[in-house]
Amino acid sequence: MNKIKLFATLAACIALIQNANACTGITLKSEDNATVVARTMDWSRAENNNMYVVVPRGHNQQSLLPDGTMDGLSFVSLYGYAGLAAAEPEFIVDGTNEAGLSAALFYFPNYGKYQEYNENSKDISLADFQVVSWILSRFSTIDQVKAAINDVRIINVDPSASTVHWRITEPSGRQVVLEIVDGRPNFYENEIGVLTNSPGFPWQMTNLNNYVNLHPGGAGPTQFGPITLRSFGSGSGFLGLPGDFTPPSRFVRAAFLKTFAQTQPTGEKSAEQAFHILNNVDVPSGVQFAVGKSPTNIPAATQWTIATDLKNKVIYYHTMYNRTIRSIDMKTIDFASVPFQYHPLDTEKQQTIFSVKID
């Protein structure tokens, strides 16, 4: 990249991090023991440059620094990987490597804090939106990531930008959340398999106890003094499930729906199910702003949704323009010889509609 493009990239990344404020992730397990990680990606203020990226083994990357130069941590891919990126192909938001390790970033405002950038440590400084690429290129297990995390300094490229946190998942289903608070990395085992945004993951788990009354199915009938109360219809057992788009509410809603959804027979079917579940947290364009104040007229604030079968190494996605599911079968990619490449998520920004023929 030249200097002008670096600063343009820096501005785009800051906008990405500051505006990606409604992402929701879930994890499912199928009957054939496949783990599927899925999530939405939300930007409400502008359409982003969304793309899928294929990275071969041996690909060299270097981290962006606050001065706009690519002069930070240098790392070479031990593993090939593929994923979905925003702004620039180096900035993978959600991806999986050929060992089956998945990593993804989520917006985490006001609660995280990285170490301050120190020019004397620029050779180990790693921009937060390049952490996913670093993890996918270098590691095959969560324990390897945990052992290496203190060898790098994860930084903001701009002090005004917010922080992010990360979801890391193995094919076995083991998953951790990485949050950096007061400059210290914290790993939390994520047994519920859900992640949104702020507050921190431990708080979100504690908050689930406020919904101890929720259960699948119906409620009642209940004797209410001299009268009997009966539900108006199915689903009354989860009356009180929060329906707004705040991170705590999306966390509770996603946790309830994925926990009690029927287990599917295969990873592919679980991926299909993940899209249905995540429909419940899709954000319609405009609702995050006061009436008449929405800055754009994109189809949705949820710009894309991804579901990845870690056992079979297949990435599925759809976008706000076209909800037809597309797939990338990583098993068909020779990561030893494939060139580094990236392509837009949509070849045409238009919904695929099939006309039904009536005889």
PDB file of C-alpha atoms in Angstrom, residues 13 16 21 57 63 105 111 141 166 169 180 187 219 223 228 234-235 250 271 275 282 290 302 313 349 351:
ATOM      1  CA  CYS A  13     -11.027   0.816   9.714  1.00  0.00           C
ATOM      2  CA  LEU A  16     -15.723   0.052  10.696  1.00  0.00           C
ATOM      3  CA  ASN A  21     -22.427  -1.996  16.827  1.00  0.00           C
ATOM      4  CA  ARG A  57       0.288 -20.771   3.261  1.00  0.00           C
ATOM      5  CA  SER A  63       0.421  -4.804  10.932  1.00  0.00           C
ATOM      6  CA  LEU A 105     -14.011 -10.056  16.046  1.00  0.00           C
ATOM      7  CA  TYR A 111     -15.271  -1.847  28.363  1.00  0.00           C
ATOM      8  CA  THR A 141      -5.626 -24.659  18.775  1.00  0.00           C
ATOM      9  CA  TRP A 166     -12.771 -11.975  19.832  1.00  0.00           C
ATOM     10  CA  THR A 169     -13.424 -21.827  18.264  1.00  0.00           C
ATOM     11  CA  ILE A 180      -8.375  -7.110  26.699  1.00  0.00           C
ATOM     12  CA  PHE A 187      -9.730 -15.669  28.055  1.00  0.00           C
ATOM     13  CA  ALA A 219     -47.114 -21.622  30.178  1.00  0.00           C
ATOM     14  CA  GLN A 223     -55.186 -20.687  38.732  1.00  0.00           C
ATOM     15  CA  THR A 228     -58.013 -19.634  35.349  1.00  0.00           C
ATOM     16  CA  SER A 234     -47.883 -21.098  21.582  1.00  0.00           C
ATOM     17  CA  GLY A 235     -44.594 -19.807  22.896  1.00  0.00           C
ATOM     18  CA  ARG A 250     -29.526  -9.835  21.750  1.00  0.00           C
ATOM     19  CA  ALA A 271     -25.678 -23.933   9.181  1.00  0.00           C
ATOM     20  CA  PHE A 275     -29.387 -18.428   9.482  1.00  0.00           C
ATOM     21  CA  ASP A 282     -31.251  -8.818  12.022  1.00  0.00           C
ATOM     22  CA  ALA A 290     -34.405   8.941  15.240  1.00  0.00           C
ATOM     23  CA  THR A 302     -27.104  -6.333   9.090  1.00  0.00           C
ATOM     24  CA  LYS A 313     -14.682 -26.776   6.500  1.00  0.00           C
ATOM     25  CA  LYS A 349     -26.246  -6.234  -5.536  1.00  0.00           C
ATOM     26  CA  GLN A 351     -31.792 -10.341  -4.610  1.00  0.00           C
TER      27      GLN A 351
END
